[in-house]
Amino acid sequence: MPLRRRHLPAIAALAVAAALAGQFAEARKKDKAASSHAMDEQRRAIHALNRLTFGPRPGDVERVKQMGVDQWIELQLHPEKIEDAALRARLEPFRTLVMPTKEIVENFPPNELIKQVANGKLALPSNPTERAIYEAQLQRLEDKQERKEKEKATKSVPQASDTPATDIDKESAASNPVNDSKCRDGACPVSAGSASTAETEQEAEPKAGRSVKPREERVRTEALLNLPPNDRIKEILQMSPEDQRALDFKGPKADALTEGMSPQQKEIVMALNNPEQVVANELMQAKLMRAIYSERQLDEVMTDFWFNHFNVFINKGSDRYLLTSYERDAIRPHALGKFEDLLVATAKSPAMMFYLDNWLSVGPHSDAALGIAARNSRARRNGGPPRKAKGKRNSGLNENYGRELMELHTLSVNGGYSQEDVTEVAKVFTGWTIEQPAKGGDFHFDPRMHEPGDKMVLGQSIKENGEKEGLKVLHLLAKNPKTAHFVSQKLAMRFVSDEPPAALVDRMSETFLKKHGDIREVLRTMFKSPEFWAPETYRAKVKTPLEFVVSAVRASGANVDDARQLVGTLNNMGMMLYGMQPPTGYSMKAETWVNSSALLGRMNFALGLANGRVRGVRVDPEDLAGGKMTTDAVKTDGAKVQPDPQQSLAMLESSLLNGDISQQTHATISKQLEDPKISQRRLDDPKRPPNTAAITGLLLGSPEFQRR
């Protein structure tokens, strides 16, 4: 099949990608050498924007210079003083962001809740819309159970040993990212279609057994699309669950189905197909919208940093529902506050307790483990003879949280604690549990699960005191010098270099201890340090996939109406939002993200973004290249001429990279401008304008743009 002409620029540009990717390491060395002179005000503004934000937008460098770099940094340290109304307007359609967890669960029921309704333990909601969502999921559950019965019956019949696996088995195995053994070094490759386990399970369900034939399905769908939005949603809600499932809820067809509907109506339509995915989708889209559009950029960077530090995995059961509150109520309010407050908030968060299984942890000698009846628990605590219930429960002491609390959250892996300390800390946090997690319950301390007696942690006695034992341990860890050093080192790694200078980390640690873990003060110490402004730090940090994608969108001045494809792009790049299964979080180091395949993937995205092939994102490269004058330049005598491709390249280098481009990268891209497929010029049409989209894509994928 012959290639279409519209495909040629992208194909020619991709041929350049390998050359640019090969220059990455070499260009990095050359840029370091070229940056030996001190930063002037222009470079200071660029550097501050690259480190404190998700990347500069068009015009940001000049705005920061006019305000003064130091004054701008101080303002970013106080986000409460920055108006962010434009972002709030963009987030308004995502209703789950402001819902209490219980309300999210009720409106977008998980499988556990649907099973309770099916078993008669819960009644269907009286609201017609909510009832339709529940009924659709009940039908899905019934279909799944019927399929299992059929499979069970099939398995009971003897079959040949070489019988191939079913399509369902193959699809399930191929689409389950959480068991991927390749999740190492802070990078977990996840496929674009695997945003949640629930989604992949439902996608794997066969389409057989519907009451409507394919042709009739198409006719019905076309009829729906011709209806006004309000009538369309009414018609959909009046359908039987079987007919609703015949609709296409994916990709462009789903967009057409919800075209013109209000945000709430769109939620309803998508919830009929997969209510769990609505919650995850809104959380992920909102994260990207905040990173792209918030004026409080440092606050967003720090929220992302702390979430990664106190990592929780979205695809672990109830955490699909608990993460919205976790980020909103535990992480974000404390991102620039006191570390101890942040530590306590994460420790008490149902999301963290569920992720590391602490909510199930039972003390070996607790009333619950010994089978002591609840009515006798008080007598036992008061020293009286308790009456035991029949039998005993397993102790169920879980050390996950105790270990990660010290290894990843505070002291570090070399923090000087022992296995005995891990066990003692685990005992301290027994009883820290969740009240009905499947229904969106909150933190609850259960004294019956708590291990009685004193504990010894890091050589200090923790007297028996119920819930307050945990608060005391968190306080001890928060003020520990090793915690100060570990947290300061991670912050310096994020903002300064992969291997931050020891002297800087020591000064930050001193501030941490002196200011009682005041995160804002620790950051201020770093931002005022000579190490932060050292010439060798300029454009020396390699961007993570999240930083790269968001910075490309910001630099291009793109307008994002729908961030779902951007979410899928990050999945493909191995950095699924909220999707790191191990508690380590994603790596911030270049070695994790720099390889030829990854760099070519970034180039592919950059070209797609610039050429308008990212669904839901609109870019106008002509604006970046100087607007209308680049395509309709005028001579002094009034005659119109088209711009030279080299002029467009120079303008785009200035707008996208502020002129920070190596001679080698410039030469590589410049050479390609002679290619008609890039320049869009032909011998018989010398006035045809250059392909600014292709040039923009090449620059966004260049080694220089890959670094901040």
XYZ file of C-alpha atoms in Angstrom:
708
model
C 0.000 0.000 0.000
C 1.566 3.363 -1.029
C 2.266 5.946 1.678
C 0.014 8.960 1.715
C 1.640 12.343 1.245
C 0.462 13.590 4.650
C 2.480 10.823 6.316
C 5.793 11.758 4.711
C 6.879 14.648 7.007
C 6.508 12.537 10.131
C 8.337 9.602 8.562
C 11.205 11.821 7.435
C 11.356 13.419 10.869
C 11.539 10.031 12.555
C 14.572 9.265 10.419
C 16.260 12.177 12.211
C 15.195 10.894 15.618
C 17.822 8.164 15.778
C 20.569 10.656 15.034
C 19.343 13.025 17.754
C 18.977 10.194 20.251
C 22.529 9.114 19.539
C 23.714 12.626 20.298
C 22.071 12.684 23.730
C 25.041 11.717 25.898
C 27.537 13.648 23.792
C 25.417 16.789 23.772
C 25.069 16.526 27.535
C 28.836 16.566 27.985
C 29.277 19.461 25.582
C 26.558 21.507 27.266
C 28.188 20.981 30.661
C 31.438 22.281 29.274
C 29.680 25.208 27.628
C 27.973 26.109 30.904
C 31.211 26.794 32.749
C 30.442 30.513 32.942
C 28.130 31.889 35.653
C 24.430 32.209 34.950
C 23.187 35.619 33.856
C 19.642 36.784 34.671
C 18.259 35.119 31.556
C 19.742 31.755 32.479
C 18.732 32.140 36.114
C 15.119 32.614 35.024
C 15.265 29.594 32.696
C 16.941 27.479 35.382
C 14.389 28.441 38.030
C 11.510 27.652 35.691
C 13.028 24.310 34.697
C 13.532 23.219 38.302
C 10.588 24.727 40.217
C 7.939 24.096 37.554
C 6.988 21.466 35.016
C 8.666 23.612 32.362
C 8.300 27.176 31.058
C 5.401 28.258 28.874
C 5.736 30.828 26.089
C 6.479 34.172 27.750
C 7.310 32.740 31.192
C 11.010 33.576 31.062
C 10.335 37.254 30.408
C 7.678 37.396 33.125
C 10.045 35.893 35.695
C 12.836 38.262 34.682
C 10.523 41.256 35.049
C 9.395 40.171 38.508
C 12.900 39.187 39.549
C 13.970 35.574 39.889
C 14.368 35.643 43.672
C 11.018 37.346 44.192
C 9.304 34.846 41.888
C 10.808 31.920 43.835
C 9.621 33.415 47.125
C 6.102 33.744 45.701
C 6.153 30.099 44.595
C 7.071 29.139 48.171
C 3.757 30.707 49.242
C 1.177 29.240 46.836
C -1.702 30.564 48.942
C -0.818 34.024 47.586
C -1.163 32.933 43.936
C -4.559 33.081 42.236
C -5.390 29.886 40.326
C -8.941 30.451 39.094
C -8.206 29.305 35.528
C -7.106 25.899 36.803
C -10.183 25.557 39.020
C -12.370 26.084 35.970
C -10.583 23.265 34.149
C -10.963 20.915 37.130
C -14.634 21.663 37.701
C -15.917 18.853 35.425
C -14.138 16.247 37.578
C -16.685 15.941 40.366
C -14.966 13.077 42.178
C -12.045 15.346 43.112
C -14.114 17.030 45.826
C -16.234 14.061 46.914
C -15.668 12.289 50.241
C -14.577 8.713 49.614
C -17.908 7.309 50.817
C -19.728 9.430 48.256
C -17.381 8.305 45.476
C -18.058 4.670 46.370
C -21.821 5.205 46.454
C -21.923 7.034 43.111
C -19.422 4.799 41.308
C -19.875 1.404 42.975
C -16.943 -1.035 43.063
C -17.378 -4.751 42.458
C -17.480 -5.466 46.207
C -20.509 -3.216 46.641
C -22.283 -4.709 43.627
C -21.754 -8.199 45.063
C -23.400 -7.107 48.320
C -26.404 -5.841 46.375
C -26.548 -9.091 44.405
C -26.476 -11.075 47.664
C -29.303 -9.030 49.148
C -27.118 -7.374 51.794
C -27.646 -3.916 50.304
C -30.628 -2.383 48.529
C -30.509 -0.714 45.151
C -30.427 3.105 45.344
C -33.756 4.869 44.834
C -32.314 7.552 42.553
C -33.111 6.435 38.960
C -29.725 7.436 37.553
C -27.722 5.751 40.301
C -30.014 2.741 40.051
C -29.249 2.405 36.328
C -25.509 2.328 37.054
C -25.975 -0.366 39.709
C -28.239 -2.424 37.441
C -25.685 -2.261 34.627
C -23.002 -3.614 36.962
C -25.344 -6.294 38.315
C -25.917 -7.470 34.768
C -22.165 -7.507 34.192
C -21.673 -9.548 37.374
C -24.375 -11.997 36.314
C -22.790 -12.406 32.874
C -19.417 -13.039 34.487
C -20.858 -15.686 36.805
C -22.608 -17.399 33.895
C -19.367 -17.430 31.956
C -17.544 -18.986 34.903
C -20.201 -21.700 35.129
C -19.779 -22.465 31.441
C -15.992 -22.585 31.792
C -16.349 -24.865 34.798
C -18.618 -27.165 32.845
C -16.193 -27.151 29.921
C -13.245 -28.019 32.150
C -15.119 -31.014 33.546
C -15.040 -32.574 30.073
C -11.702 -34.346 29.318
C -9.657 -32.419 26.748
C -6.389 -32.971 24.919
C -3.287 -31.750 26.710
C -2.354 -29.549 23.805
C -5.604 -27.569 23.888
C -4.679 -23.893 23.432
C -5.577 -21.299 26.053
C -8.808 -19.425 25.559
C -8.766 -15.922 24.153
C -9.922 -14.667 27.542
C -6.956 -16.316 29.261
C -4.534 -14.882 26.735
C -5.958 -11.388 26.977
C -6.002 -11.455 30.765
C -2.361 -12.563 30.933
C -1.263 -9.964 28.405
C -3.095 -7.073 30.061
C -2.148 -7.576 33.698
C 0.626 -5.051 34.454
C 0.756 -5.527 38.200
C 2.522 -8.874 37.961
C 5.170 -7.663 35.515
C 8.532 -8.910 36.716
C 10.230 -6.132 34.795
C 9.202 -3.486 37.348
C 12.673 -2.593 38.579
C 14.826 0.467 39.228
C 11.841 2.719 39.701
C 10.315 2.118 36.273
C 7.309 -0.092 35.692
C 6.375 -0.567 32.033
C 2.604 -0.539 31.676
C 0.579 -0.868 28.507
C -1.601 2.008 27.359
C -4.782 0.069 27.839
C -4.120 -1.093 31.385
C -5.188 1.866 33.492
C -6.893 -0.422 35.973
C -7.328 -4.090 36.681
C -11.089 -3.662 36.670
C -10.959 -2.173 33.201
C -8.919 -5.014 31.751
C -11.233 -7.586 33.306
C -14.215 -5.944 31.687
C -12.498 -5.502 28.350
C -11.753 -9.217 28.366
C -15.433 -10.108 28.613
C -16.834 -11.564 25.421
C -19.490 -9.775 23.497
C -21.528 -12.933 22.963
C -25.028 -13.336 24.335
C -26.331 -9.871 23.519
C -29.947 -9.514 22.579
C -29.158 -7.095 19.753
C -27.484 -8.137 16.502
C -24.419 -6.214 15.210
C -26.278 -4.456 12.392
C -29.090 -3.433 14.743
C -26.456 -2.185 17.193
C -25.014 0.125 14.556
C -28.451 1.415 13.603
C -29.311 2.091 17.240
C -25.989 3.827 17.865
C -26.448 6.038 14.787
C -29.943 6.928 15.944
C -28.579 7.876 19.354
C -25.912 10.105 17.848
C -28.593 12.063 15.962
C -30.403 12.944 19.197
C -29.724 16.142 21.199
C -27.468 15.462 24.232
C -30.252 15.601 26.837
C -32.453 13.249 24.834
C -29.484 10.988 24.175
C -28.712 10.494 27.864
C -32.386 9.843 28.607
C -32.527 7.217 25.877
C -29.376 5.522 27.153
C -30.685 5.383 30.720
C -33.962 3.852 29.522
C -32.148 1.017 27.758
C -31.875 -2.385 29.332
C -28.434 -3.245 30.759
C -27.940 -5.669 27.850
C -28.609 -2.949 25.276
C -26.397 -0.463 27.131
C -23.527 -2.911 26.911
C -23.969 -3.031 23.143
C -22.806 0.594 22.949
C -19.185 1.416 22.214
C -17.618 3.113 25.238
C -14.076 3.431 23.894
C -12.104 5.954 21.871
C -13.620 8.333 19.313
C -16.945 6.459 19.306
C -17.324 7.064 23.017
C -16.510 10.742 22.445
C -19.240 10.924 19.826
C -21.664 9.230 22.200
C -21.061 11.875 24.889
C -20.609 14.863 22.554
C -22.362 17.947 23.961
C -23.244 16.336 27.281
C -22.549 18.007 30.603
C -19.626 16.663 32.672
C -22.058 14.872 34.983
C -23.884 13.268 32.061
C -20.567 12.065 30.623
C -19.709 10.531 33.983
C -23.018 8.679 34.010
C -22.516 7.233 30.525
C -18.983 6.072 31.324
C -20.062 4.718 34.714
C -22.606 2.467 33.002
C -19.629 0.731 31.408
C -17.066 0.923 34.221
C -17.688 3.043 37.337
C -14.261 2.298 38.825
C -12.542 3.671 35.754
C -14.409 6.982 36.034
C -12.729 7.600 39.393
C -9.238 6.694 38.152
C -9.724 8.620 34.901
C -10.685 11.837 36.671
C -7.829 11.549 39.153
C -5.251 11.023 36.378
C -6.594 13.726 34.083
C -6.704 16.181 36.965
C -3.064 15.497 37.834
C -2.004 16.382 34.300
C -4.258 19.445 34.169
C -2.751 20.721 37.420
C 0.785 20.139 36.186
C 0.078 21.854 32.862
C -2.041 24.803 33.942
C -1.549 25.586 37.622
C 0.098 28.906 38.448
C 1.175 27.327 41.734
C 3.793 25.254 39.989
C 6.125 24.572 42.913
C 3.171 23.341 44.948
C 2.315 20.896 42.155
C 5.922 19.745 41.837
C 6.104 19.142 45.596
C 2.760 17.331 45.673
C 4.076 15.010 42.972
C 7.375 14.625 44.850
C 5.724 13.664 48.144
C 3.244 11.304 46.521
C 6.196 9.503 44.959
C 8.017 9.498 48.314
C 4.958 8.089 50.117
C 3.982 5.968 47.143
C 0.626 4.145 46.943
C -0.424 1.915 44.016
C -3.772 2.688 42.366
C -4.477 -0.848 41.165
C -4.593 -2.468 44.586
C -8.276 -3.026 45.295
C -9.850 -0.251 47.363
C -6.961 2.117 46.663
C -8.647 2.908 43.344
C -11.137 4.824 45.459
C -8.909 5.893 48.351
C -6.237 7.681 46.300
C -8.377 10.737 45.554
C -8.624 11.562 49.246
C -5.017 10.510 49.868
C -3.580 13.072 47.488
C -6.163 15.744 48.315
C -6.269 15.442 52.115
C -2.969 13.822 53.168
C -0.372 14.966 50.626
C -1.373 18.296 49.097
C -2.151 20.292 52.295
C 1.274 19.444 53.769
C 3.444 19.644 50.624
C 5.195 22.796 51.879
C 4.437 22.411 55.587
C 5.969 20.412 58.431
C 7.325 16.974 57.586
C 5.930 15.449 60.782
C 2.404 16.604 59.885
C 2.830 15.015 56.465
C 4.166 11.814 58.032
C 1.187 11.538 60.396
C -1.292 12.314 57.614
C 0.078 9.548 55.397
C 0.277 7.074 58.304
C -3.403 7.634 59.112
C -4.520 7.623 55.508
C -6.746 4.654 54.583
C -4.915 4.531 51.238
C -1.535 3.916 52.889
C -2.960 1.477 55.446
C -4.665 -0.507 52.702
C -1.664 -0.425 50.357
C 0.768 -1.784 52.962
C -1.862 -3.972 54.693
C -1.481 -2.307 58.088
C -5.263 -2.168 58.467
C -5.206 -5.971 58.860
C -2.289 -6.077 61.309
C -3.221 -7.694 64.638
C -1.003 -7.847 67.717
C -0.046 -11.439 68.672
C -1.231 -10.895 72.255
C -4.138 -8.586 71.496
C -7.727 -9.339 72.448
C -8.574 -9.997 68.807
C -5.730 -12.512 68.420
C -6.522 -14.304 71.671
C -10.217 -14.497 70.912
C -11.254 -12.391 73.907
C -14.820 -11.172 73.538
C -15.235 -7.459 72.947
C -17.220 -6.975 76.166
C -14.294 -8.347 78.163
C -11.620 -6.202 76.559
C -12.063 -3.352 79.016
C -11.835 -5.697 81.987
C -8.599 -7.120 80.651
C -7.071 -3.678 80.138
C -8.033 -2.781 83.703
C -6.212 -5.845 85.032
C -9.268 -8.026 85.632
C -9.554 -11.674 84.522
C -10.942 -11.668 80.971
C -13.222 -14.416 79.714
C -11.932 -15.865 76.466
C -14.096 -16.594 73.491
C -13.914 -19.997 71.846
C -10.779 -20.490 69.769
C -8.109 -18.009 68.742
C -7.400 -15.913 65.691
C -4.019 -15.921 64.036
C -1.857 -13.076 65.264
C -1.652 -11.500 61.805
C 1.164 -9.108 62.702
C 2.072 -7.328 59.454
C 5.470 -5.643 59.198
C 5.050 -3.978 55.795
C 4.319 -0.486 57.059
C 6.867 -0.629 59.871
C 9.603 -1.542 57.406
C 8.699 0.979 54.708
C 8.141 3.704 57.294
C 11.794 3.515 58.322
C 13.396 2.398 55.044
C 11.570 4.610 52.532
C 9.708 7.312 54.460
C 12.203 8.416 57.114
C 15.580 6.893 58.077
C 16.565 5.313 54.717
C 17.743 1.775 54.021
C 20.990 2.500 55.870
C 19.236 4.248 58.723
C 20.648 2.110 61.506
C 17.509 0.188 62.461
C 17.310 -3.571 62.971
C 14.783 -6.262 62.173
C 13.782 -6.133 65.832
C 12.974 -2.433 65.400
C 10.787 -3.289 62.405
C 8.855 -5.836 64.479
C 8.447 -3.436 67.390
C 7.226 -0.635 65.147
C 4.763 -3.063 63.568
C 3.410 -3.826 67.055
C 3.097 -0.105 67.778
C 0.854 0.374 64.731
C -1.444 -2.589 65.352
C -4.973 -1.318 65.709
C -4.431 1.478 63.182
C -7.081 0.281 60.777
C -9.893 1.302 58.441
C -13.573 1.268 59.159
C -15.242 -0.542 56.238
C -12.678 0.178 53.490
C -14.931 -1.262 50.774
C -17.442 1.485 51.596
C -14.872 4.279 51.736
C -14.396 4.263 55.496
C -11.865 6.432 57.317
C -9.090 5.860 59.861
C -10.125 4.011 62.988
C -8.116 2.859 65.996
C -9.278 -0.537 67.263
C -7.862 -1.267 70.756
C -8.812 -4.950 70.426
C -6.284 -5.348 67.593
C -3.533 -3.430 69.363
C -0.574 -5.282 70.867
C -0.475 -4.595 74.625
C 2.657 -3.782 76.619
C 5.672 -1.521 76.185
C 7.773 -1.551 73.025
C 11.415 -0.691 72.336
C 12.127 1.291 69.153
C 15.626 2.482 68.222
C 16.708 2.082 71.818
C 13.826 4.148 73.212
C 11.027 2.753 75.332
C 7.518 3.318 74.023
C 5.142 3.000 76.955
C 1.808 1.303 76.354
C -0.565 4.066 75.306
C -2.817 2.800 72.531
C -3.027 5.002 69.454
C -0.598 7.544 70.937
C 2.228 5.007 70.715
C 2.181 5.413 66.940
C 2.202 9.204 67.186
C 5.239 9.039 69.471
C 7.136 6.803 67.059
C 6.312 9.105 64.152
C 7.580 12.053 66.199
C 10.835 10.237 67.009
C 11.395 9.397 63.369
C 10.485 12.878 62.098
C 13.101 14.576 64.280
C 15.831 11.975 63.704
C 18.994 13.397 62.037
C 19.067 10.474 59.606
C 15.559 11.359 58.474
C 16.654 14.963 57.988
C 19.557 13.807 55.836
C 17.558 11.291 53.811
C 14.719 13.701 53.003
C 17.163 16.531 52.219
C 19.126 14.276 49.897
C 15.992 13.268 47.980
C 14.925 16.897 47.636
C 18.377 17.856 46.368
C 18.245 14.934 43.944
C 14.961 16.228 42.537
C 15.965 19.878 42.278
C 19.776 19.913 41.868
C 21.392 16.736 40.500
C 21.249 12.955 40.515
C 24.273 12.983 42.838
C 23.771 16.117 44.957
C 26.780 17.730 46.683
C 27.249 16.481 50.240
C 27.824 20.010 51.580
C 24.442 21.143 50.262
C 22.650 18.126 51.740
C 24.310 18.774 55.102
C 23.147 22.414 55.165
C 19.631 21.383 54.203
C 19.677 18.751 56.969
C 20.715 21.396 59.493
C 17.796 23.572 58.447
C 15.462 20.563 58.658
C 16.466 19.914 62.285
C 16.658 23.567 63.318
C 13.260 24.430 61.802
C 11.581 21.227 63.045
C 11.095 19.722 59.608
C 9.727 22.864 57.946
C 9.765 21.826 54.278
C 9.469 25.392 53.007
C 12.565 26.420 54.952
C 14.547 23.421 53.689
C 13.638 24.346 50.112
C 14.565 27.977 50.721
C 17.997 26.892 51.954
C 18.449 24.874 48.758
C 17.202 27.607 46.406
C 19.595 30.126 47.951
C 22.592 27.825 47.794
C 25.486 28.289 45.339
C 25.145 24.597 44.438
C 21.644 25.145 43.082
C 22.892 27.952 40.816
C 26.150 26.265 39.827
C 26.719 26.508 36.038
C 27.096 22.722 35.735
C 23.526 22.192 36.976
C 22.030 24.137 34.042
C 19.920 21.758 31.904
C 21.685 18.821 33.570
C 18.705 16.884 34.960
C 17.050 14.411 32.589
C 13.277 14.710 32.602
C 11.148 11.809 33.716
C 8.377 10.830 31.269
C 5.873 12.894 33.287
C 8.141 15.938 33.252
C 8.857 15.510 29.544
C 5.231 15.156 28.431
C 3.977 18.025 30.583
C 6.884 20.325 29.661
C 6.301 19.650 25.947
C 2.626 20.561 26.285
C 3.487 23.695 28.262
C 6.295 24.793 25.926
C 4.124 24.333 22.830
C 1.334 26.470 24.293
C -1.090 23.613 23.645
C -4.707 23.702 24.724
C -5.783 20.477 26.430
C -9.486 19.688 26.315
C -9.101 16.002 27.125
C -5.992 14.561 28.784
C -6.836 10.882 28.378
C -4.430 10.266 25.500
C -1.683 12.024 27.451
C -2.389 9.569 30.274
C -2.016 6.710 27.792
C 1.244 8.182 26.518
C 2.711 8.035 30.024
C 1.560 4.420 30.317
C 3.474 3.608 27.148
C 6.545 5.425 28.443
C 6.564 3.273 31.580
C 5.354 5.917 34.033
C 1.676 5.236 34.572
C 0.208 7.876 36.878
C -0.219 6.445 40.393
C 0.898 3.161 38.837
C 4.180 2.225 40.527
C 3.471 -1.049 42.287
C 6.527 -1.234 44.613
C 6.591 1.281 47.502
C 9.889 2.742 46.247
C 8.087 5.082 43.857
C 9.476 6.073 40.456
C 13.176 6.802 40.069
C 14.334 10.407 39.598
C 17.676 9.385 38.076
C 18.618 9.655 34.414
C 19.900 6.087 34.159
C 16.363 4.764 34.599
C 14.893 6.717 31.710
C 17.720 7.158 29.180
C 17.967 4.510 26.482
C 17.563 4.580 22.721
C 14.087 3.086 22.759
C 12.792 5.559 25.341
C 14.290 8.555 23.533
C 12.765 7.469 20.226
C 9.435 7.067 22.009
C 9.718 10.620 23.250
C 10.522 11.845 19.749
C 7.471 10.001 18.438
C 5.280 11.765 21.000
C 6.842 15.155 20.258
C 6.158 14.792 16.535
C 2.619 13.605 17.196
C 1.964 16.534 19.540
C 3.300 19.137 17.123
C 1.395 17.630 14.184
C -1.928 17.578 16.045
C -2.124 13.804 16.368
C -2.655 13.711 20.154
C -6.395 13.460 20.704
C -7.777 16.160 22.960
C -4.721 18.425 22.575
C -4.511 21.342 20.131
C -1.200 22.963 19.121
C -0.509 25.827 16.715
C 3.208 25.671 15.765
C 2.794 28.775 13.602
C 2.311 30.862 16.758
C 5.533 29.483 18.196
C 7.401 30.405 15.005
C 6.332 34.032 15.120
C 2.690 33.866 14.089
C 1.329 34.942 10.723
C 4.577 36.624 9.626
C 6.186 33.212 9.245
C 3.674 32.119 6.638
C 2.795 35.457 5.076
C 5.877 37.670 5.366
C 5.832 41.026 3.522
C 8.711 42.842 1.839
C 9.116 46.620 2.090
C 7.698 47.020 -1.423
C 4.526 45.173 -0.418
C 5.310 41.894 -2.166
C 4.564 38.790 -0.109
C 7.294 36.210 0.441
C 7.373 32.988 2.338
C 9.778 32.636 5.281
C 13.000 30.724 4.947
C 13.026 27.347 6.803
C 16.195 28.449 8.594
C 14.341 31.509 9.918
C 11.530 29.307 11.200
C 14.071 26.999 12.854
C 15.753 29.963 14.565
C 12.419 31.298 15.824
C 11.362 27.903 17.151
C 14.742 27.343 18.826
C 14.199 30.637 20.618
C 10.589 30.013 21.648
C 10.970 26.371 22.685
C 14.534 26.275 24.022
C 15.385 29.950 24.557
C 18.264 29.426 22.146
C 19.846 26.685 24.293
C 20.703 24.271 21.522
C 24.013 22.649 20.674
C 25.663 23.213 17.323
C 25.404 19.495 16.627
C 21.637 19.353 17.211
C 21.113 22.556 15.228
C 23.161 21.166 12.345
C 21.289 17.850 12.362
C 17.877 19.517 12.163
C 19.080 22.253 9.806
C 20.339 19.662 7.340
C 16.919 18.073 7.207
C 15.314 21.367 6.185
C 16.670 20.748 2.701
C 14.477 17.652 2.526
C 11.250 18.575 0.694
C 9.304 16.322 3.055
C 10.392 18.503 5.994
C 10.482 21.908 4.319
C 7.329 21.165 2.309
C 9.032 22.937 -0.625
C 9.074 21.630 -4.162
C 11.140 22.723 -7.130
C 7.997 23.887 -8.897
C 6.617 25.622 -5.790
C 9.390 27.615 -4.060
C 6.886 29.721 -2.107
C 5.424 26.846 -0.165
C 5.924 27.445 3.609
C 8.184 25.292 5.781
C 6.662 22.549 7.914
C 6.810 24.284 11.302
C 5.041 21.339 12.937
C 7.825 18.934 11.940
C 10.499 21.371 13.091
C 8.648 21.877 16.397
C 8.446 18.128 16.939
C 12.155 17.656 16.252
C 13.070 20.386 18.733
C 10.738 19.028 21.427
C 12.386 15.647 20.948
C 15.912 17.042 20.937
C 18.521 16.165 23.591
C 18.377 19.730 24.909
C 14.632 19.639 25.537
C 14.955 16.256 27.249
C 16.812 17.976 30.089
C 15.809 20.605 32.573
